[in-house]
Coordinates of C-alpha atoms in Angstrom, one line a residue:
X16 CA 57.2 -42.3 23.2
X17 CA 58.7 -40.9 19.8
X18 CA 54.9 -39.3 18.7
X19 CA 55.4 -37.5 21.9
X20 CA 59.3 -36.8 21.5
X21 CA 58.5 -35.5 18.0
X22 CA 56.0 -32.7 19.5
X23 CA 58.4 -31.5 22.1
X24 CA 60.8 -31.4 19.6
X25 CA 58.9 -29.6 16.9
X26 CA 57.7 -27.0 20.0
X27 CA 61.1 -26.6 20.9
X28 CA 61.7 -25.5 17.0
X29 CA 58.9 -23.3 17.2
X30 CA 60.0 -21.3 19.6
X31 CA 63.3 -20.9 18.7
X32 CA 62.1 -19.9 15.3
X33 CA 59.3 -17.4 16.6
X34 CA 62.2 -15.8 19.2
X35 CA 64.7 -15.1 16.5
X36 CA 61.9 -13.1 13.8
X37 CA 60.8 -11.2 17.3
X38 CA 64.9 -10.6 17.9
X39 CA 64.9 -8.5 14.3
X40 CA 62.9 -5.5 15.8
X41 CA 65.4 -5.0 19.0
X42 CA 67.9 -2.6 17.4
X43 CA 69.5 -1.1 20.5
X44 CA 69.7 -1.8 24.6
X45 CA 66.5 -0.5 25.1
X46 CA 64.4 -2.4 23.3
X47 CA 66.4 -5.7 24.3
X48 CA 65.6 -4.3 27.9
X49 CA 62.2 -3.6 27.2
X50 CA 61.0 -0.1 25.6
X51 CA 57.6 1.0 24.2
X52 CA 55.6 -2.1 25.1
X53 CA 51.6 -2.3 24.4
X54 CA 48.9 -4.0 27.2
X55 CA 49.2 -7.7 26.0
X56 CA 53.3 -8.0 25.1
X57 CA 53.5 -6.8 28.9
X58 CA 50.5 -8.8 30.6
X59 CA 52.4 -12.5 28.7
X60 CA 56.0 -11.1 29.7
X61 CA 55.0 -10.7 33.0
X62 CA 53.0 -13.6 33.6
X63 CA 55.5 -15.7 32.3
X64 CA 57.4 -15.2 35.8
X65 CA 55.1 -16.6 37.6
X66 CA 53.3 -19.5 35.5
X67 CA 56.8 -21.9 35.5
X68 CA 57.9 -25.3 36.6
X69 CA 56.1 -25.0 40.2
X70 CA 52.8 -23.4 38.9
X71 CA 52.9 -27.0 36.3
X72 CA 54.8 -30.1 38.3
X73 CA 54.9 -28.5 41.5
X74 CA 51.2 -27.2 42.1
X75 CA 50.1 -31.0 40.5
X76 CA 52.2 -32.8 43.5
X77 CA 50.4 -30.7 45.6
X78 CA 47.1 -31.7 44.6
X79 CA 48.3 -35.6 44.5
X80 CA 48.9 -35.0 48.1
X81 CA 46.4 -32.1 49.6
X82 CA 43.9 -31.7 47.0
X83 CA 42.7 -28.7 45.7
X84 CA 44.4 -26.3 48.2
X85 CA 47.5 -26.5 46.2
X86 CA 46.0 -24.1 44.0
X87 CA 46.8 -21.4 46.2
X88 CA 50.4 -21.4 45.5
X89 CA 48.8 -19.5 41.6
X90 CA 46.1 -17.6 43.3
X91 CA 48.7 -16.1 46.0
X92 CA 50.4 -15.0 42.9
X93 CA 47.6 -13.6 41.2
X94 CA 47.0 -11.3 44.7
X95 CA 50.3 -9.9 45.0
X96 CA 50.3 -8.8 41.5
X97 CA 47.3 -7.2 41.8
X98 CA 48.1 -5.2 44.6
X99 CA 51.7 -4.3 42.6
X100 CA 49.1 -3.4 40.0
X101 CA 46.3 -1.3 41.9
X102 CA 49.7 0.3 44.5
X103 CA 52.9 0.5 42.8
X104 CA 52.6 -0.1 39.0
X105 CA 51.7 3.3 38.9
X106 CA 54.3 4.8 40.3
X107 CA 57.0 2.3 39.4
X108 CA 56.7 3.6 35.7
X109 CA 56.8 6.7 36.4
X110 CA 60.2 6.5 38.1
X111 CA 61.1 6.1 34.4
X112 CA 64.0 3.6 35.3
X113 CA 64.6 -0.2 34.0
X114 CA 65.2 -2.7 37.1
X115 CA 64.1 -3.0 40.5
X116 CA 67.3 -1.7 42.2
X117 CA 67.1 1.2 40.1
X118 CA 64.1 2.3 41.9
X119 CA 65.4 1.1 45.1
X120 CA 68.7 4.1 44.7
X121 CA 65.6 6.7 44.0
X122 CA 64.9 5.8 47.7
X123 CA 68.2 5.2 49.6
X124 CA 70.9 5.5 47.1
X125 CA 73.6 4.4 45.0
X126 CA 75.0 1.6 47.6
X127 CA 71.4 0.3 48.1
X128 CA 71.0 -0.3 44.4
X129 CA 74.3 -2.2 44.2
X130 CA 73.5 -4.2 47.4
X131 CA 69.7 -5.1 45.9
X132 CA 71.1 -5.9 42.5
X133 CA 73.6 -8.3 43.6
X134 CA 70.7 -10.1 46.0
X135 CA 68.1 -10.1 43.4
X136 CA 70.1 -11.2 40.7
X137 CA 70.8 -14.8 43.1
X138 CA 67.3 -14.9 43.3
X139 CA 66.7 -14.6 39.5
X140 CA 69.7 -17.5 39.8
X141 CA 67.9 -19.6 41.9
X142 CA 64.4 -19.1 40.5
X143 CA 66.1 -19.6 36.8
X144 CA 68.2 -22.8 38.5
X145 CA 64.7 -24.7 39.7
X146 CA 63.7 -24.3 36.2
X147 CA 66.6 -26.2 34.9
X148 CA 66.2 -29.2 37.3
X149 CA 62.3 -29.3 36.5
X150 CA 63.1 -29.5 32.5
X151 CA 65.7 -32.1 33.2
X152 CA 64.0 -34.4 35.7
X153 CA 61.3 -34.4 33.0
X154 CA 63.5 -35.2 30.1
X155 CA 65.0 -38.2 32.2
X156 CA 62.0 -39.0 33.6
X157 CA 59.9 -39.3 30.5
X158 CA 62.1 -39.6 27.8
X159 CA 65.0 -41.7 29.2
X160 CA 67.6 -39.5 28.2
X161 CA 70.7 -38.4 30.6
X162 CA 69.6 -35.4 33.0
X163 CA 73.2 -33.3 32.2
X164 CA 72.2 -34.0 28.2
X165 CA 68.6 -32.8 28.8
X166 CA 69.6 -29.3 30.7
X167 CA 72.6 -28.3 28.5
X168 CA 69.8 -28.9 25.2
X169 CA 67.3 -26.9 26.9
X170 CA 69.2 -24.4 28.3
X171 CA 70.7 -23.7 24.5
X172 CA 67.0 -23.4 23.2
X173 CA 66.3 -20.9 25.9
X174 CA 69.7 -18.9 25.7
X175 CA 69.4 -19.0 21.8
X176 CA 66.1 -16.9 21.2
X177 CA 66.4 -15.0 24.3
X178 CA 69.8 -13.6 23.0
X179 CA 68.0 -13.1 19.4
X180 CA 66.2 -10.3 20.7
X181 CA 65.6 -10.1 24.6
X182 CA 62.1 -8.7 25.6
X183 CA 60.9 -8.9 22.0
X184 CA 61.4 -12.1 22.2
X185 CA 60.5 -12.9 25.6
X186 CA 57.1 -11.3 24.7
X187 CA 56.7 -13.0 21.4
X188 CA 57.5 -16.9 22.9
X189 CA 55.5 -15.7 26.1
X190 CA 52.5 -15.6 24.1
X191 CA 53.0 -18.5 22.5
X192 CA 53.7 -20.2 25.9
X193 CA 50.9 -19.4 27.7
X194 CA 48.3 -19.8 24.8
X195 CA 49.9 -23.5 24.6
X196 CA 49.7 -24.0 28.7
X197 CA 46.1 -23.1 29.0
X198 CA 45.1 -25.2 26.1
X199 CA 47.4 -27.9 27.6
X200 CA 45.8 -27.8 30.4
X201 CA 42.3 -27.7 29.5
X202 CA 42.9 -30.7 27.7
X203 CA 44.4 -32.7 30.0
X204 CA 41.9 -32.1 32.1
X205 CA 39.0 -33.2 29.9
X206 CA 41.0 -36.4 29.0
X207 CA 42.5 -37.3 32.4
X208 CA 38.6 -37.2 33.4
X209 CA 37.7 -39.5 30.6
X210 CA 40.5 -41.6 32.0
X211 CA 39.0 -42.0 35.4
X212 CA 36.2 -42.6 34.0
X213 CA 34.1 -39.7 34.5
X214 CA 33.6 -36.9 37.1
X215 CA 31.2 -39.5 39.3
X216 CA 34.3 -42.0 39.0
X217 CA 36.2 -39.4 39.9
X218 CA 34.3 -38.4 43.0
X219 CA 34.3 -42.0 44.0
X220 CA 37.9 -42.3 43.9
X221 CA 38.8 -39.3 46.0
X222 CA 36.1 -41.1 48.9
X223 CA 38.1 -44.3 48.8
X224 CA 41.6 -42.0 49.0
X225 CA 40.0 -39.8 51.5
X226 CA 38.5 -43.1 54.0
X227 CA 42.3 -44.7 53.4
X228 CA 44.6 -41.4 54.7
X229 CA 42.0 -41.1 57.3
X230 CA 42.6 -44.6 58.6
X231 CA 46.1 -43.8 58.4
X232 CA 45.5 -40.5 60.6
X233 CA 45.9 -38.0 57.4
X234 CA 44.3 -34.9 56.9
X235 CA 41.6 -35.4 54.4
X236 CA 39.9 -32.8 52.2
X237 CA 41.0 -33.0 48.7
X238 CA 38.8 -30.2 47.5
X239 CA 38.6 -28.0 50.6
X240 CA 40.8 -24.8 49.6
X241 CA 42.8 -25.2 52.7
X242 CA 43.8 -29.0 53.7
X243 CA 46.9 -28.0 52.9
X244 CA 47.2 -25.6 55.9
X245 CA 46.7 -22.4 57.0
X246 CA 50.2 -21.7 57.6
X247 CA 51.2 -22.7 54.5
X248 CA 48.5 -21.1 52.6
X249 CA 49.2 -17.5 54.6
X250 CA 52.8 -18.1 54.0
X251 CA 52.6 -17.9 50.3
X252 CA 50.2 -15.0 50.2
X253 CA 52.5 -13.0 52.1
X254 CA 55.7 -14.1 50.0
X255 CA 53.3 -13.2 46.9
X256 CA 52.4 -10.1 48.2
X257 CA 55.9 -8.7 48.9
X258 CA 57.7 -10.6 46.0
X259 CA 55.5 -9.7 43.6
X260 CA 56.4 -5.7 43.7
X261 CA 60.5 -6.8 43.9
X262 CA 60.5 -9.4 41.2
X263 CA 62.6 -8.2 38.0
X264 CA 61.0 -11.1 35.5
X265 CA 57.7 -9.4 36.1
X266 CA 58.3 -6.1 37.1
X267 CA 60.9 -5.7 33.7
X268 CA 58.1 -5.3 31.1
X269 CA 55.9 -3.0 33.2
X270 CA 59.0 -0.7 33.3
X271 CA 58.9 -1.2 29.7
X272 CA 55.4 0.3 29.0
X273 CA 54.9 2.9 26.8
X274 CA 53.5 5.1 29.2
X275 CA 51.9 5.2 32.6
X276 CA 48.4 3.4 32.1
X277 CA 49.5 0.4 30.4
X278 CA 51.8 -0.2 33.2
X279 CA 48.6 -0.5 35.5
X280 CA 46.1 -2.0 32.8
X281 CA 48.7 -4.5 32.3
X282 CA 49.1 -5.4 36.0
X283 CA 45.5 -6.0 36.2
X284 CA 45.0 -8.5 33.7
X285 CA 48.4 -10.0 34.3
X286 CA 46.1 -11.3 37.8
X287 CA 43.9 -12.9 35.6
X288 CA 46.2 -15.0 33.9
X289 CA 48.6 -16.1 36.8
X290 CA 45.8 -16.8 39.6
X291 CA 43.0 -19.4 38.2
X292 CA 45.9 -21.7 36.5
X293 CA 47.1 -23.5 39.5
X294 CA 43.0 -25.2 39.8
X295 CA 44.1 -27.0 36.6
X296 CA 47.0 -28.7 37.6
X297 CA 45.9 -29.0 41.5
X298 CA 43.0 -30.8 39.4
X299 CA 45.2 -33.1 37.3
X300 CA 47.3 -34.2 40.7
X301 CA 43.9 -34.9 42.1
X302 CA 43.0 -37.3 38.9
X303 CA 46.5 -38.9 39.0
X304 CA 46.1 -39.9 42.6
X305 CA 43.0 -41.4 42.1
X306 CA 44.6 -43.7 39.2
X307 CA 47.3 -44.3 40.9
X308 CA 45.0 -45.1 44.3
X309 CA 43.4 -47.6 41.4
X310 CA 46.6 -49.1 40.5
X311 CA 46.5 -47.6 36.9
X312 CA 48.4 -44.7 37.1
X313 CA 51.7 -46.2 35.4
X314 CA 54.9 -45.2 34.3
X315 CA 56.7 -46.0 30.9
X316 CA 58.2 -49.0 32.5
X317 CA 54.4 -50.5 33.9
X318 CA 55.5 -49.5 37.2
X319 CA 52.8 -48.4 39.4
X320 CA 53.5 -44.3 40.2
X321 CA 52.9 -43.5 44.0
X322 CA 54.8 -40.6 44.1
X323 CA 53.7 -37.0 43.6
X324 CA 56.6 -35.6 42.0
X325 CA 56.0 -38.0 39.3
X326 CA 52.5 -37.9 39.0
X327 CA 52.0 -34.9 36.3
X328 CA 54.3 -36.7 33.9
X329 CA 53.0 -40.5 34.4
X330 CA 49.4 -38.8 33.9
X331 CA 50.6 -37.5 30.7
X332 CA 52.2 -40.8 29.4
X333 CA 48.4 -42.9 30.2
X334 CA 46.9 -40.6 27.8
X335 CA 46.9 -40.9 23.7
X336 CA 50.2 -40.3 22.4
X337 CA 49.5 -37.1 20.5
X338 CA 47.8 -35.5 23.3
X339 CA 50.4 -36.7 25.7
X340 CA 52.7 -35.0 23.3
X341 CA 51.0 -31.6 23.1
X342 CA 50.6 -31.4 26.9
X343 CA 54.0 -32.4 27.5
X344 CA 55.3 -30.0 25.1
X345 CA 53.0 -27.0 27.2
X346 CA 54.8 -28.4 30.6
X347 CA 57.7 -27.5 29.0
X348 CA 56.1 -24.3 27.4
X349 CA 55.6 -23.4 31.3
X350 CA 59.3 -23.7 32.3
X351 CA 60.5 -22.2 28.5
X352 CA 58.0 -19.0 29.8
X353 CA 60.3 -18.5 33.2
X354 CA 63.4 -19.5 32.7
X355 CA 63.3 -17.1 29.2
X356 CA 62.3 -14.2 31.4
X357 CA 64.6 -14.9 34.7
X358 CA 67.8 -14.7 32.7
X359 CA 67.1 -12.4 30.5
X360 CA 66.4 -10.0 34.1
X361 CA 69.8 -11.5 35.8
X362 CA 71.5 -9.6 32.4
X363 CA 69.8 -6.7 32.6
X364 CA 70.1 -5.9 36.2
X365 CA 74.1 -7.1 36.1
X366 CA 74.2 -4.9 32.9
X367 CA 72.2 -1.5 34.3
X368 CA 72.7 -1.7 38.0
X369 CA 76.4 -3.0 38.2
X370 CA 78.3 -2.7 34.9
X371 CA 76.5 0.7 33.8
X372 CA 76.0 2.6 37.1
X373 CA 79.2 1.4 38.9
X374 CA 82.1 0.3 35.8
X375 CA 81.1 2.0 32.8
X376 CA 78.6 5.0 33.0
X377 CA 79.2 6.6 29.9
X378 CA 79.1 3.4 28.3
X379 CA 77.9 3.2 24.2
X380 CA 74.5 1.9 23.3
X381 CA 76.3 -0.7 21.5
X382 CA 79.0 -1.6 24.3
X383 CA 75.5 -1.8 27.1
X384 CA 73.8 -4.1 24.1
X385 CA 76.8 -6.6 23.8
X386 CA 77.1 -6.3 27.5
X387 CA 73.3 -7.4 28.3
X388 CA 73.5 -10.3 25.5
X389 CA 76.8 -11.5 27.7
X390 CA 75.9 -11.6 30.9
X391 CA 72.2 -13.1 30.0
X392 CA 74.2 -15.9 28.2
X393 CA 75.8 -16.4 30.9
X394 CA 73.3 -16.5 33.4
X395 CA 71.5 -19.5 31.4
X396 CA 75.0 -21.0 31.4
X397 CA 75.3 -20.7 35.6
X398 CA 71.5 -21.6 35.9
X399 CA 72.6 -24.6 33.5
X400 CA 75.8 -25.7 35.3
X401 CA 74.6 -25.3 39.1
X402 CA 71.6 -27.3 38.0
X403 CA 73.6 -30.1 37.0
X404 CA 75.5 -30.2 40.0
X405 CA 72.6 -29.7 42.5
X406 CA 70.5 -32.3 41.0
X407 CA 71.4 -34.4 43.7
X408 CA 72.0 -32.4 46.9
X409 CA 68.4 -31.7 48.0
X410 CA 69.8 -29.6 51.4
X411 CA 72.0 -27.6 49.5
X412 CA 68.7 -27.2 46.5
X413 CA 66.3 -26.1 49.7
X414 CA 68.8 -23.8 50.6
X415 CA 68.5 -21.9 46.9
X416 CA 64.8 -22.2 47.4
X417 CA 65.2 -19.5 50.3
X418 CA 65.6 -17.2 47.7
X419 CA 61.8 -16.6 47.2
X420 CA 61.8 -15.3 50.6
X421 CA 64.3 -13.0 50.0
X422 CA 63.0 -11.5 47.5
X423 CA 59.9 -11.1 49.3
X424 CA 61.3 -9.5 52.6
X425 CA 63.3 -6.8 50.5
X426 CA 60.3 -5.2 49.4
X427 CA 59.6 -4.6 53.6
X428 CA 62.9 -2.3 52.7
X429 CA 61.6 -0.4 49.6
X430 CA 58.2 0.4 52.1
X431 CA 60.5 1.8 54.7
X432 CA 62.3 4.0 51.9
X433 CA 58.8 5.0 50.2
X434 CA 57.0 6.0 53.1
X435 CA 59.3 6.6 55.9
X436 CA 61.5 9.8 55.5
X437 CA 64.2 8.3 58.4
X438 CA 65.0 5.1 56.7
X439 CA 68.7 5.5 55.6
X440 CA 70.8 3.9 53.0
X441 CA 73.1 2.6 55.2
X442 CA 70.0 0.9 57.5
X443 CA 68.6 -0.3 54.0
X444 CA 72.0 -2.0 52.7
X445 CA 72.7 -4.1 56.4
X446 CA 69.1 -5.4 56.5
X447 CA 69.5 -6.5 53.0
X448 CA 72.5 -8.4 53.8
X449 CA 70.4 -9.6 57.3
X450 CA 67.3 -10.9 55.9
X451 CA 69.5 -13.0 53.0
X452 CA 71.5 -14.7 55.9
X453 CA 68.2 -15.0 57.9
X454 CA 66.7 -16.5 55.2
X455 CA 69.2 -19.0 54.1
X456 CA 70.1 -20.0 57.9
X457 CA 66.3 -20.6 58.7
X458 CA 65.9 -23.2 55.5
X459 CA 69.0 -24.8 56.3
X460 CA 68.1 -25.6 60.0
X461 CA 65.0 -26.8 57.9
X462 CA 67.1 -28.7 55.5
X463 CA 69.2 -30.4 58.1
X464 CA 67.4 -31.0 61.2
X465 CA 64.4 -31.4 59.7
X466 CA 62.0 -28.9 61.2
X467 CA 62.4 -24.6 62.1
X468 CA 64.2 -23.6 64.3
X469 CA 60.8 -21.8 66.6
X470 CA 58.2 -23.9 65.4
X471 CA 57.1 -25.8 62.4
X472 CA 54.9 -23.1 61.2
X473 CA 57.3 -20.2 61.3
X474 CA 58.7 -20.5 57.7
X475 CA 61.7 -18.7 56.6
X476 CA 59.1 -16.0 54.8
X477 CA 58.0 -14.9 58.7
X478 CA 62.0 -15.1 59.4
X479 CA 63.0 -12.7 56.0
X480 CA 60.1 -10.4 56.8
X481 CA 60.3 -9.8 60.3
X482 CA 64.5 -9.4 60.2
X483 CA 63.4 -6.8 57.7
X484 CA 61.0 -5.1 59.0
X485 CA 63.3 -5.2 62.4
X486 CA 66.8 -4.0 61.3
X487 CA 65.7 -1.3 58.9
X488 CA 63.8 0.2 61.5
X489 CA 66.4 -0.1 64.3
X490 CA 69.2 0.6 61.9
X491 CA 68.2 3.5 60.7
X492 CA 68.2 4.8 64.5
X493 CA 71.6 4.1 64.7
X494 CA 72.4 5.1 61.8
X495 CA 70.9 8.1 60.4
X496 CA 70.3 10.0 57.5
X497 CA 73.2 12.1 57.0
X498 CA 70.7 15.6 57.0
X499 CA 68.9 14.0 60.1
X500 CA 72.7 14.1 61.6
X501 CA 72.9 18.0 60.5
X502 CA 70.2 19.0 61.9

């Protein structure tokens, strides 16, 4: 335990230290924003939203549970950022603005921006707030230590070097992130395999899983790319799809290019990246269920590990110290690379689409620069403090997770404002407001009655969307374009 304690530790240095050097090149608001930015400082930036604490613990549960399909949840990813890349990176840049909302007003207006800010900066929140809970379950999970402890430690690492120098920093630590999850990975995967005792071990063990769900009336399949379900599967494509072109984290350094064709070439390879990772740690879930299915897949205590949520981390702890250590340390590398990123966007769109456009437009460089530090600080401190006191309250935690959907369905808005001349303002702000309270209602029916309220398939991303797609278009009827009531 303290070999591996010492490597999380000396990571955690590591990138505290590489934030702060990246920090001395941001001199004004723009750069902390994001300004001038080559192919690669953009494709780890972005990819950093997406590879976090789900794409790691999440996707492995998954594969302790369905197999191989739980892959998808990265691949989905990987397809709605590359149709952001090959339909609206393009044109996103070009806007020449900094945050989502601000290309939302280009469409509808001022009120639209300050409606989509507000919504996309809870799902920043939210995303930023899973984060949290990942880091600290692992710390207390792992490590012993107390969960509160563990989240206020991390979320000072994270604050720290993001304040030192915002997307310099982000794109600096991303590297280093993502370098250290692949090679994490990789590794794991080669040693969990010696572990098992070998790929024909391995296939042995998933028969003798597969013949015992089967007898229990389980869906088998553990490397057939959709045992986990179809409507799960097409549920994450579409919320990948549409959330991909309205998510700040990994829309903020392709606004940040240095000119047009980055922004695309970027948003290609950024597809690359984010897609293949989740078959690494579906993998890893796959092995751990097999030890555990063997009875040696134990914690720290000697307990035998049965639970998916804990697999990833009791797989971890069976292997060599050191390893353990280094692939530990790129677990937490994967939730370092989103959480950086997600409050760093929460500052900037409180700072640009709120405090600059509404309060304070003729605001200094230096006033909008001590204003983004602020309000990123304090959007690791809320992500921070609502972890701590959702830890616990699963309902009320499912309920934050709607958040995803959101930001999914509000991109069905932008469509209607890019390609459909009637679409009004006052349409676009009211089904903005709708889809949020469709999709929190639909995973709180979820949360406490234990199934959707049509049917068990119809997830709150079918919900968000189709109240979206709905109200905007029946809105905007009703209430018109102020020159479509001239003429």
């Amino acid at each position: 335990m303290q070999v591996q304690l010492i490597i999380v530790l000396l990571y955690f240095a590591v990138t505290v230290g590489i934030g702060v050097i990246a920090g001395k090149k941001t001199k004004g608001s723009d750069a902390f924003h994001g300004a001038g930015m080559g192919i690669m400082a953009i494709v780890f930036s972005s990819a950093s939203e997406w590879l976090g604490g789900t794409a790691t613990t999440g996707v492995s549960e998954y594969g302790f549970n369905s197999g191989l399909s739980g892959a998808w949840y990265t691949l989905a990813n990987g397809i709605g950022v590359m149709v952001l890349a090959l339909l609206f990176a393009k044109m996103y840049r070009s806007l020449g603005v900094g945050t989502v909302p601000a290309i939302i007003e280009k469409f509808f207006g001022k009120h639209a921006r300050i409606v989509s800010s507000v919504l996309l900066t809870i799902v920043m929140l939210a995303v930023g707030i899973s984060q949290m809970i990942a880091a600290g379950k692992l710390g207390e999970s792992l490590m012993g230590f107390d969960f509160t402890i563990t989240c206020v430690v991390f979320a000072a690492v994270f604050i720290v070097y993001t304040l030192a120098g915002g997307m310099n920093s982000v794109a600096s630590t991303s590297t280093l992130h993502l370098m250290f999850m692949y090679f994490g990975g990789i590794l794991a995967i080669i040693l969990a395999l010696v572990k098992v005792g070998g790929v024909s071990e391995l296939k042995t063990g998933i028969a003798a899983v597969e013949a015992e769900m089967a007898s229990a009336g389980e869906r088998t399949g553990f490397f057939n790319m959709f045992t986990i379900g179809g409507s799960k599967v097409s549920s994450w494509i579409i919320a990948s799809l549409l959330g991909a072109c309205t998510a700040q984290a990994g829309i903020q350094p392709l606004l940040g290019a240095k000119d047009v064709p980055t922004a695309k070439k970027a948003s290609i390879l950024t597809t690359f990246v984010v897609a293949p990772y989740g078959l690494f740690t579906a993998l890893l879930g796959i092995i751990a269920r097999v030890m555990s299915h063997n009875g040696t897949l134990l914690d720290v205590n000697g307990n035998l590990v049965t639970d998916g949520k804990r697999a990833l981390y009791a797989l971890m702890m069976n292997l060599s110290p050191i390893a353990g250590g280094i692939i530990l340390a790129s677990i937490l590398a994967a939730i370092l690379s989103t959480a950086s990123p997600i409050i760093l966007a929460s500052g900037t769109m409180i700072t640009k689409d709120i405090y600059q456009r509404v309060f304070k437009p003729d605001a200094s460089d230096k006033q909008i620069l001590f204003v983004s530090r602020l309000t990123t600080a304090l959007s690791g401190v809320v992500c921070c403090i609502v972890a701590i006191l959702l830890v616990n309250s699963s309902k009320v935690l499912d309920i934050v997770y709607s958040a995803y959907s959101l930001r999914g369905a509000l991109f069905i808005v932008v469509l209607y404002g890019i390609y459909w001349k009637r679409a009004s303002e006052k349409a676009a702000c009211i089904s903005m407001v709708l889809t949020a309270v469709a999709a929190v209602v639909w995973v709180a029916v979820k949360a406490f009655t234990g199934s959707y309220p049509i049917s068990a398939g119809f997830s709150e991303t079918y919900a968000a969307v189709i109240v979206a797609a709905v109200s905007c278009f029946v809105l905007s009827y009703i209430f018109p374009k102020k020159e479509l009531q001239q003429a």
